Coordinates of C-alpha atoms and ligand atoms in Angstrom, one line a residue:
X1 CA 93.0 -5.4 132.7
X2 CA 90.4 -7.8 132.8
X3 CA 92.0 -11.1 132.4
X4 CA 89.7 -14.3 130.6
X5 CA 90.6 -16.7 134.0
X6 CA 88.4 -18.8 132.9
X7 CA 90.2 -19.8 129.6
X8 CA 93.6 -19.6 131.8
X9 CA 92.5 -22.5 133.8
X10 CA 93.8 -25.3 131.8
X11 CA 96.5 -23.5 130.0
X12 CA 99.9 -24.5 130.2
X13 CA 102.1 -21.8 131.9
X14 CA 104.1 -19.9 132.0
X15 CA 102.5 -18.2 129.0
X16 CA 102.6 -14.6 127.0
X17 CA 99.2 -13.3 126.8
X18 CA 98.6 -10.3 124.5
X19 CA 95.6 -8.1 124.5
X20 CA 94.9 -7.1 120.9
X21 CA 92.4 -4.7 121.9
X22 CA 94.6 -2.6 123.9
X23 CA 97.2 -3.2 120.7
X24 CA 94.4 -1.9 118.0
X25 CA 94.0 1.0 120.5
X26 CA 97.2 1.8 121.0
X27 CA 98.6 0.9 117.3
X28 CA 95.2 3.2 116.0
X29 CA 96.0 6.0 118.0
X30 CA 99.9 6.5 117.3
X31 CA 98.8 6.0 113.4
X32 CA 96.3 9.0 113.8
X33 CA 98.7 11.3 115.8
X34 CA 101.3 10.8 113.7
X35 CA 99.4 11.0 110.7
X36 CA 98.0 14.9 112.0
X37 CA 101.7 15.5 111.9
X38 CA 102.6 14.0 109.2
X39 CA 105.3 12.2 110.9
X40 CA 106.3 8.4 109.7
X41 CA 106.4 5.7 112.8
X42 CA 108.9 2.2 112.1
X43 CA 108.0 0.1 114.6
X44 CA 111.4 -0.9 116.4
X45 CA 110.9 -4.8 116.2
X46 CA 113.4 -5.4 118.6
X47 CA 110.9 -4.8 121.1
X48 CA 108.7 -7.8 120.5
X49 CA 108.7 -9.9 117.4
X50 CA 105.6 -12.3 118.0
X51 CA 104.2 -13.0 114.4
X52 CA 101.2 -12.0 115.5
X53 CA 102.1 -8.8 116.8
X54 CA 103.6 -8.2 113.7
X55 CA 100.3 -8.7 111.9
X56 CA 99.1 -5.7 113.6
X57 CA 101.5 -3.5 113.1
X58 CA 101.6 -4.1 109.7
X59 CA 97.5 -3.7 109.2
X60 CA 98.3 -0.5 110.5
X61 CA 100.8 0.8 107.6
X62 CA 103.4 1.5 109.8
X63 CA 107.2 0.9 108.9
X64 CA 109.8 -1.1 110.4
X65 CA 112.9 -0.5 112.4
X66 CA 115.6 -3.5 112.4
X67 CA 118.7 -4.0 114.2
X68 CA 120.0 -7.5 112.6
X69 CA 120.1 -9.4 109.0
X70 CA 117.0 -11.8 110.5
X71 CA 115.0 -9.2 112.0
X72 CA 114.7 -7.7 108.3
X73 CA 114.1 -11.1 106.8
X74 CA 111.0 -11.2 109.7
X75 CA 109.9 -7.8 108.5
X76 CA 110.3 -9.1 105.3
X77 CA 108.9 -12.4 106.0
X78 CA 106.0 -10.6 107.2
X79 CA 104.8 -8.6 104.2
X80 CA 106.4 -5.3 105.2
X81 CA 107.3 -3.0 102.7
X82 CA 110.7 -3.0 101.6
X83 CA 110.6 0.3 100.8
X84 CA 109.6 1.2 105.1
X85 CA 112.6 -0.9 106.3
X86 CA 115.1 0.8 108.3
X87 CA 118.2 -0.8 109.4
X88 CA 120.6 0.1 112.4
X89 CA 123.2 -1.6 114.3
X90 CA 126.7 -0.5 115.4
X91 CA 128.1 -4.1 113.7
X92 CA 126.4 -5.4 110.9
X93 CA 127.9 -8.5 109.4
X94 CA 128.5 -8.5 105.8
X95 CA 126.1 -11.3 105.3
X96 CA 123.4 -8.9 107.1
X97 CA 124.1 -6.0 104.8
X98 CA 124.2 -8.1 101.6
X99 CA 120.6 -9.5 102.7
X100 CA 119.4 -5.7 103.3
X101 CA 120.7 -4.6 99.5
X102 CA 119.6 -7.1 97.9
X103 CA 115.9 -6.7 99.7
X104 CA 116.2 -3.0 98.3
X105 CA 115.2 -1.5 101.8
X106 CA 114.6 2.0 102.5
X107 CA 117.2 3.3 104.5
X108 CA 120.7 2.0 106.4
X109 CA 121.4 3.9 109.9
X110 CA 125.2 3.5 109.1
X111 CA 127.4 3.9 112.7
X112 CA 130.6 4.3 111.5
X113 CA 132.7 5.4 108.6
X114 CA 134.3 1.7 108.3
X115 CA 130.5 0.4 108.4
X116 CA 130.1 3.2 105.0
X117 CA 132.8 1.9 103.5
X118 CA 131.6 -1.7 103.5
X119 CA 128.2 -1.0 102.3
X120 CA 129.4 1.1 99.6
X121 CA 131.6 -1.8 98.5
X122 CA 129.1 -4.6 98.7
X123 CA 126.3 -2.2 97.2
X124 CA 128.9 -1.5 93.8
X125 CA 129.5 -5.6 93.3
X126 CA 125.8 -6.1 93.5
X127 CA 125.4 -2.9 90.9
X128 CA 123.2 -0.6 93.6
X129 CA 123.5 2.6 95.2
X130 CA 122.1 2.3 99.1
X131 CA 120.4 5.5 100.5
X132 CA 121.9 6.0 104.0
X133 CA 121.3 7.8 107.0
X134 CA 124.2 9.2 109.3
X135 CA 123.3 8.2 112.7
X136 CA 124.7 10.5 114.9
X137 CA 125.5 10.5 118.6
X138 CA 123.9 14.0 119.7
X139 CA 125.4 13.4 123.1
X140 CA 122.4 14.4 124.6
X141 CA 121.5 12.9 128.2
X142 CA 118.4 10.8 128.5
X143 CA 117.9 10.8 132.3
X144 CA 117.1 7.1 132.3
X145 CA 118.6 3.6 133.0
X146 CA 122.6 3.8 132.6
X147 CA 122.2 -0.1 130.7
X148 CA 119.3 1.4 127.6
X149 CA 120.7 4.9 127.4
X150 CA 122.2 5.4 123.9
X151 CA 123.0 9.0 123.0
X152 CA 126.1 9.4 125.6
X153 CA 129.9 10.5 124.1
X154 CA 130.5 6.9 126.2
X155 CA 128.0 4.9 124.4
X156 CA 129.2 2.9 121.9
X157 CA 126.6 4.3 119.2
X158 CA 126.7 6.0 115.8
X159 CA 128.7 8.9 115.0
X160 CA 130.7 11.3 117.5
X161 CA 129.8 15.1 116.6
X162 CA 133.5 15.6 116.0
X163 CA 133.4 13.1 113.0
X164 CA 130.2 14.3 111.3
X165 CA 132.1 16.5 108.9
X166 CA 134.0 13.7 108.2
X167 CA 131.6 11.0 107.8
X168 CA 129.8 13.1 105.8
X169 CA 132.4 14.2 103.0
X170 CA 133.0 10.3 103.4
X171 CA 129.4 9.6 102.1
X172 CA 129.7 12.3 99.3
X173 CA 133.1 10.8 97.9
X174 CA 131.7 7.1 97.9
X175 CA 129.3 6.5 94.5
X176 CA 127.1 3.5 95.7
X177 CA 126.1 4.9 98.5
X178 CA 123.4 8.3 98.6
X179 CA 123.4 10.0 102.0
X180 CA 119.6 11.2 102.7
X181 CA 119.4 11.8 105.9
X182 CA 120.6 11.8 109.8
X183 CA 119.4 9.5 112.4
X184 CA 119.7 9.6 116.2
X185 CA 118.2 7.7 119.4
X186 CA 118.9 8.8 122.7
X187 CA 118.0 5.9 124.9
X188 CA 115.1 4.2 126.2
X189 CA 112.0 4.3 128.6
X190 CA 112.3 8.5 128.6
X191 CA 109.2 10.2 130.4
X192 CA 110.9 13.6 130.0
X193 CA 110.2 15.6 127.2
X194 CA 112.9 17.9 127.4
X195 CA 115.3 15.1 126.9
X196 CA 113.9 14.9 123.1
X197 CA 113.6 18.9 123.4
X198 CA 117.3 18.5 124.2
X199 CA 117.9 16.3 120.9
X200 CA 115.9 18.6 118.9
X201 CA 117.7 21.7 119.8
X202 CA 121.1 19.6 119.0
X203 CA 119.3 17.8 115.7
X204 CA 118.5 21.8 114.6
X205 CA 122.3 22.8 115.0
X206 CA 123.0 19.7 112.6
X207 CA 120.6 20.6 110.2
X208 CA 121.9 24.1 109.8
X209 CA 125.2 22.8 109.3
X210 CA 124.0 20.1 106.8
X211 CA 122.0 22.8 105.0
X212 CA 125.3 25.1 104.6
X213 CA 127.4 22.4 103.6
X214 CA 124.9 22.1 100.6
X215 CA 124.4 18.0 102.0
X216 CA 120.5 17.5 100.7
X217 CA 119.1 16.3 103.9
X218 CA 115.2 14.7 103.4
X219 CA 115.3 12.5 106.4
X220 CA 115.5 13.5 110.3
X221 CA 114.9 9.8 112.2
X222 CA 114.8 10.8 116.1
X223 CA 114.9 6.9 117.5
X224 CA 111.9 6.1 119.6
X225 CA 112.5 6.1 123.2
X226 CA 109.2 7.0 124.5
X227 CA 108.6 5.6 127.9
X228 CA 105.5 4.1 129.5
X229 CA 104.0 3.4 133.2
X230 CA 104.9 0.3 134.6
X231 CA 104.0 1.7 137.6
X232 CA 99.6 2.3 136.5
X233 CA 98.7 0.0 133.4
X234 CA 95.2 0.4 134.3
X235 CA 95.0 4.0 134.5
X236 CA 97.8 4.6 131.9
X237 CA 97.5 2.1 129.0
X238 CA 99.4 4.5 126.7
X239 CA 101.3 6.9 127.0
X240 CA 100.9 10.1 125.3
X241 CA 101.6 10.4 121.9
X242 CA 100.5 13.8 121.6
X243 CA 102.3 15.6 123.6
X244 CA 105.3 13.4 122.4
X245 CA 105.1 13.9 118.6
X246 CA 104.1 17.7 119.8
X247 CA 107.5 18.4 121.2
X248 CA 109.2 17.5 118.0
X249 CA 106.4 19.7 116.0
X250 CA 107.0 22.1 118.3
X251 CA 110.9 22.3 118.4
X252 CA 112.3 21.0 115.4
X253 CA 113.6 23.3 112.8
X254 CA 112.7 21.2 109.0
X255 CA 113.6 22.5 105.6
X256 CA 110.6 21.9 103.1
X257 CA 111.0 18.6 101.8
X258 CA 112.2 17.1 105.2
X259 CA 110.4 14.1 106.9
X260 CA 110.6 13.3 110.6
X261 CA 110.7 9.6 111.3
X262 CA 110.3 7.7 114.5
X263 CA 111.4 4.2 115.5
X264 CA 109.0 3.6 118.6
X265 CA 109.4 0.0 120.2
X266 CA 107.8 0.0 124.1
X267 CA 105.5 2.7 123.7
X268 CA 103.4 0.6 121.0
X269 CA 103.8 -3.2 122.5
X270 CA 104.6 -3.1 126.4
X271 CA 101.2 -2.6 127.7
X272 CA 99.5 -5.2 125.7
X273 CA 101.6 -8.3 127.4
X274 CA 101.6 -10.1 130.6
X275 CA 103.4 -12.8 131.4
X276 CA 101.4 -15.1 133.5
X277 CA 102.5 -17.5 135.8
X278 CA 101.2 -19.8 138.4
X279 CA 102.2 -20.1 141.7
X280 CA 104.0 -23.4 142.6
X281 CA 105.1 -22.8 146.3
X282 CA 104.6 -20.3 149.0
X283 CA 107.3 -20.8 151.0
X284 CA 107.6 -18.9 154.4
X285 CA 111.1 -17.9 156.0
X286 CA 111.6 -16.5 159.1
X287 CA 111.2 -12.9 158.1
X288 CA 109.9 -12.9 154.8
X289 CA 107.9 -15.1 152.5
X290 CA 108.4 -16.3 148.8
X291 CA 106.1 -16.7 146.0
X292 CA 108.1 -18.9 143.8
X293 CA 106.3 -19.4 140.5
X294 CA 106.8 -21.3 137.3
X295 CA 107.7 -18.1 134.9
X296 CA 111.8 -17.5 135.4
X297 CA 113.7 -14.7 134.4
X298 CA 114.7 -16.6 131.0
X299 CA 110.9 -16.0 130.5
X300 CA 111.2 -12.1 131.2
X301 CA 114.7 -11.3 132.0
X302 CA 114.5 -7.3 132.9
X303 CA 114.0 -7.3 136.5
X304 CA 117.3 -9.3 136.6
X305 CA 119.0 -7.3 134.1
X306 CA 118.1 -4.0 134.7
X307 CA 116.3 -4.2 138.3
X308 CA 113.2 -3.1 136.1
X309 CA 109.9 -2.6 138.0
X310 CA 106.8 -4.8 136.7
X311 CA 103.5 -4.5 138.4
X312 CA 102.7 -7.7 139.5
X313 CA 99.4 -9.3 140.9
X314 CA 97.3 -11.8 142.1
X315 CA 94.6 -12.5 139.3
X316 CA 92.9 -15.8 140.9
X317 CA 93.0 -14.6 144.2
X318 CA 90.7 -11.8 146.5
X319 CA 92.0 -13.2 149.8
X320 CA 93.6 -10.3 151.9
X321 CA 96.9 -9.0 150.8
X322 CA 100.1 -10.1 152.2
X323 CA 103.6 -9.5 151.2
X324 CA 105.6 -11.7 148.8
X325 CA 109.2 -12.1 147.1
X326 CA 108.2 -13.3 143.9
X327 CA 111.0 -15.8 142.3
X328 CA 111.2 -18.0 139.6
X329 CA 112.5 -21.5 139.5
X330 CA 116.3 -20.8 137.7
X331 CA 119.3 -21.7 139.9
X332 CA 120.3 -17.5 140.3
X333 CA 119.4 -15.4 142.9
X334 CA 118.9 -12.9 140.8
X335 CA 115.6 -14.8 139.7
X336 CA 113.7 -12.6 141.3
X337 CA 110.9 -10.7 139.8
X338 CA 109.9 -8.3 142.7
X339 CA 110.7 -7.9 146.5
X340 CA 108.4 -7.1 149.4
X341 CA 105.2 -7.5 146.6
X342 CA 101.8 -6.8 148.0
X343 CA 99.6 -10.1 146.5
X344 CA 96.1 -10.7 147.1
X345 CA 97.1 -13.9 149.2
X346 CA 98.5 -16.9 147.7
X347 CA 98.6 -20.3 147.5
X348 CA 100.2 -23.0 145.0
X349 CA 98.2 -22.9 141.8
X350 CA 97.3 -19.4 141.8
X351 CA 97.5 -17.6 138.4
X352 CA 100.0 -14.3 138.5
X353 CA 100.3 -11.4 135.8
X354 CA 103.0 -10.2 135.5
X355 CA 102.1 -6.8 133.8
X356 CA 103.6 -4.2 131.0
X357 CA 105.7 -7.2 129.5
X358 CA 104.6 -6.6 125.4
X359 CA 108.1 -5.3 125.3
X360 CA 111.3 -6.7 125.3
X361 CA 109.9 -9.5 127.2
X362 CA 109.3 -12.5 124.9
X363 CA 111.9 -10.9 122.9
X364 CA 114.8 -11.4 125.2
X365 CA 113.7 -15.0 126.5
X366 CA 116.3 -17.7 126.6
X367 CA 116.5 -21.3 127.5
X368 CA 119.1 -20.9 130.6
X369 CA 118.6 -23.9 132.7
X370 CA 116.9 -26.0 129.6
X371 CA 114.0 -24.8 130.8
X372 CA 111.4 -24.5 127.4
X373 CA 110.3 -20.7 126.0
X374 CA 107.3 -19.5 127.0
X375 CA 104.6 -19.9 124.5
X376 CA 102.1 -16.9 123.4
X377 CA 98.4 -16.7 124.0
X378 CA 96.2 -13.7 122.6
X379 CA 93.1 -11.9 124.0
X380 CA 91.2 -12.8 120.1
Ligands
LIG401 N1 115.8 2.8 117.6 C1 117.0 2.4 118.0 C2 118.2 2.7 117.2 C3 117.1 1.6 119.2 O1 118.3 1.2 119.6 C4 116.0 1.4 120.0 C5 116.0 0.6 121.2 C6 114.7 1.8 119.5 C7 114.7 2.6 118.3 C8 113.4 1.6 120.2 O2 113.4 2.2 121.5 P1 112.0 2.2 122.3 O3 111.0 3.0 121.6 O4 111.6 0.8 122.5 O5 112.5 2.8 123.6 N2 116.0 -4.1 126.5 C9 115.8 -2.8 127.1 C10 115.6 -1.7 126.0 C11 116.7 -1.6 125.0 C12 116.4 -0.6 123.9 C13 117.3 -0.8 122.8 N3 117.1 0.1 121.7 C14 114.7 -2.8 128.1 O6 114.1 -3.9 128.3 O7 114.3 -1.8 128.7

C-alpha cells in the first residue's frame, strides 16, 4: 500500500487510517459476486463500526448484521434499511429486543428457546409478530483460532442439533413470533472451504428435515467467516469471493423460494486499515532489541488477545533491515505487537503500519491505562 507520508508527517498518532479505495474495491466486488448469485451480504458491524465505514457499506446496498441493542441503533442511525437488519446474540437484554421490534427489523437470530419466549412476549405487548431465524449450532469444526471459533457442541452459541425439533415446535406454538428461516456461523478467519462445504452438507440435512416437518423455510443465513491474508496485503488485498460464494452455490441444496444470506465482517473491512504508529524508543538489550511505539494494544488488542499475526513495517524508513520486538507503551507484557520483526531500521520518530487492522481493530479499542482512543484518518 502506498501510504500519503507526507500528510502523516504532522498527524497526531497513533491513528486509524482507512484506504477507501481498497474499500470501494473490495465493497464493489462482493456486491457483484453476490449479486451473480443472487445471494444477500449483511455486513457484520461488529467488525468495524467507523461512521465512515459505514457510509460505504451502505452506498453499496448491502444489509447489516448486529450483535447488540446500539449496534442496531448505529445501523439505524446510519440510514440502513430496517427491513436488512439482522440481529444475533446469545443474550440480548430486554431493552435490546424492545429497541429491535419496535425498529421493525428484518430478522432476529434467536439462540435459545428462553431467548423465543421473551421476544414473543415483548413482540404481543407491543401488538407485532417478529420474523425469526433459528440459529443453529451445526457443530461443524472450523479449523481456526480456539477464541473466534463458534459452531462447536462446546461453544456457547445458538441451538444444539438435539433441540432443533424442539425449538422449532416452540416457534410454531408461539403467535407473535413467525419462524422464516435458520441461521448458522461457524467461526471466524476460515481459509478452508471445506469447513463451509462441511456446514453446507449439515445445513442440507436441516433443510430436509425442515421441509418434511412442513416448517416454511425462506431464509438459510450461513454467518460470514471468510478469512483473509494477514500474512500478503499487497499481493492479496481480498480474498476471494468467488470461489467463497461458489462453494455455497455449489453445495447447498435450496427449495425454490429460499434465499442464502451472508453476514461477512473481516473479509469486507480488514485490509483497508492500518494502524500507524511512530516510533518513540529503540531500546537495545543484550540479545534483542525493542521498537516501542506510541500505538498499545488498547489501540489494536488481537496480537494480545489472540497472538494474532499483523504484518508490520517500517514506512519512513529504507535503512537496512534489522530485527525488532515491537511493544507498545501499556504496563503488560503482553503489549507486544510482534517478536523478532524484520523493520527497515529504526529510529525514534519513525512512522510504523501496522497492516490488515480494518477489522476488529478500532472496534475492540479500550482506554486501559487512560490512555485516549485512537482517532481515524481516511485515504479521501
Ligand atoms: N455472524 C456472526 C453471528 C458472528 O458471530 C460473526 C463474528 C460474524 C458474522 C462475522 O464474522 P467474520 O466474517 O468477521 O469472520 N474479534 C475476533 C473475531 C470475532 C468474530 C466474532 N463473530 C478477531 O479479532 O479475530
Amino acid at each position: 500500500m502506498n501510504f500519503p507520508i507526507d500528510k502523516f508527517a504532522h498527524t497526531q498518532t497513533p491513528f486509524y487510517f482507512y484506504d477507501i479505495e481498497l474499500l470501494r474495491q473490495t465493497l464493489g466486488e462482493v456486491s457483484h459476486m453476490a449479486e451473480h448469485y443472487d445471494f444477500a451480504v449483511h455486513f457484520a458491524v461488529k467488525a468495524n463500526a467507523n461512521p465512515r465505514i459505514l457510509d460505504e457499506v451502505r452506498s453499496y446496498g448491502l444489509g447489516i448484521d448486529c450483535v447488540s441493542g446500539n449496534e442496531v441503533r448505529a445501523a439505524l442511525e446510519h440510514g440502513f434499511d430496517p427491513k436488512k437488519i439482522v440481529y444475533a446474540g446469545v443474550g440480548k437484554a430486554d431493552w435490546e429486543i424492545n429497541l429491535a421490534l419496535d425498529a421493525d427489523i428484518e430478522c432476529f437470530n434467536v439462540e435459545s428457546i428462553p431467548e423465543m419466549e421473551v421476544i414473543n412476549e415483548l413482540a404481543m405487548a407491543k401488538g407485532k409478530v417478529a420474523d425469526i431465524a433459528l440459529r443453529i449450532n451445526p457443530n461443524v469444526d472450523a479449523h481456526t483460532h480456539q477464541y473466534i471459533t463458534t459452531g462447536l457442541e462446546e461453544n456457547k452459541f445458538g441451538i444444539g442439533l438435539w433441540e432443533v425439533e424442539a425449538a422449532a415446535a416452540k416457534a410454531r406454538e408461539l403467535s407473535n413470533i413467525n419462524l422464516v428461516g435458520v441461521h448458522f456461523h461457524i467461526g471466524s478467519q476460515i481459509t478452508d472451504m471445506g469447513a463451509f462445504q462441511a456446514l453446507c452438507t449439515r445445513i442440507n440435512g436441516l433443510l430436509r428435515w425442515f421441509e418434511e416437518q412442513k416448517y416454511l423455510i425462506s431464509v438459510v443465513n450461513v454467518g460470514g467467516g471468510l478469512g483473509i491474508d494477514y500474512e500478503h496485503p499487497d499481493e492479496v488485498p481480498m480474498p476471494d469471493f468467488k470461489a467463497y460464494f461458489e462453494t455455497f452455490a455449489k453445495h447447498l441444496e435450496l427449495r425454490d423460494g429460499q434465499k442464502v444470506h451472508f453476514e461477512l465482517g473481516r473479509s469486507l473491512v480488514a485490509q483497508c486499515g492500518s494502524l500507524i504508529t511512530r516510533v518513540l524508543y529503540v531500546k537495545k538489550g543484550q540479545k534483542k532489541q525493542f521498537a516501542i511505539v506510541d500505538a498499545g494494544m488498547n489501540d489494536l488488542i488481537r496480537p494480545a488477545l489472540y497472538h494474532a499475526y499483523h504484518k508490520i513495517e517500517n514506512i519512513s524508513s529504507s535503512a537496512p533491515v534489522e530485527k525488532y520486538d515491537v511493544v507498545g507503551p501499556v504496563c503488560e507484557s503482553s503489549d507486544c505487537f510482534g517478536k523478532e520483526v524484520v523493520l527497515a531500521g529504526a529510529k525514534r520518530g519513525d512512522l510504523i503500519a501496522i497492516r490488515s487492522a480494518g477489522a476488529y481493530g478500532e472496534v475492540m479499542s479500550s482506554r486501559y491505562n487512560l490512555r485516549p482512543f485512537a482517532e481515524s484518518r481516511f485515504s479521501e
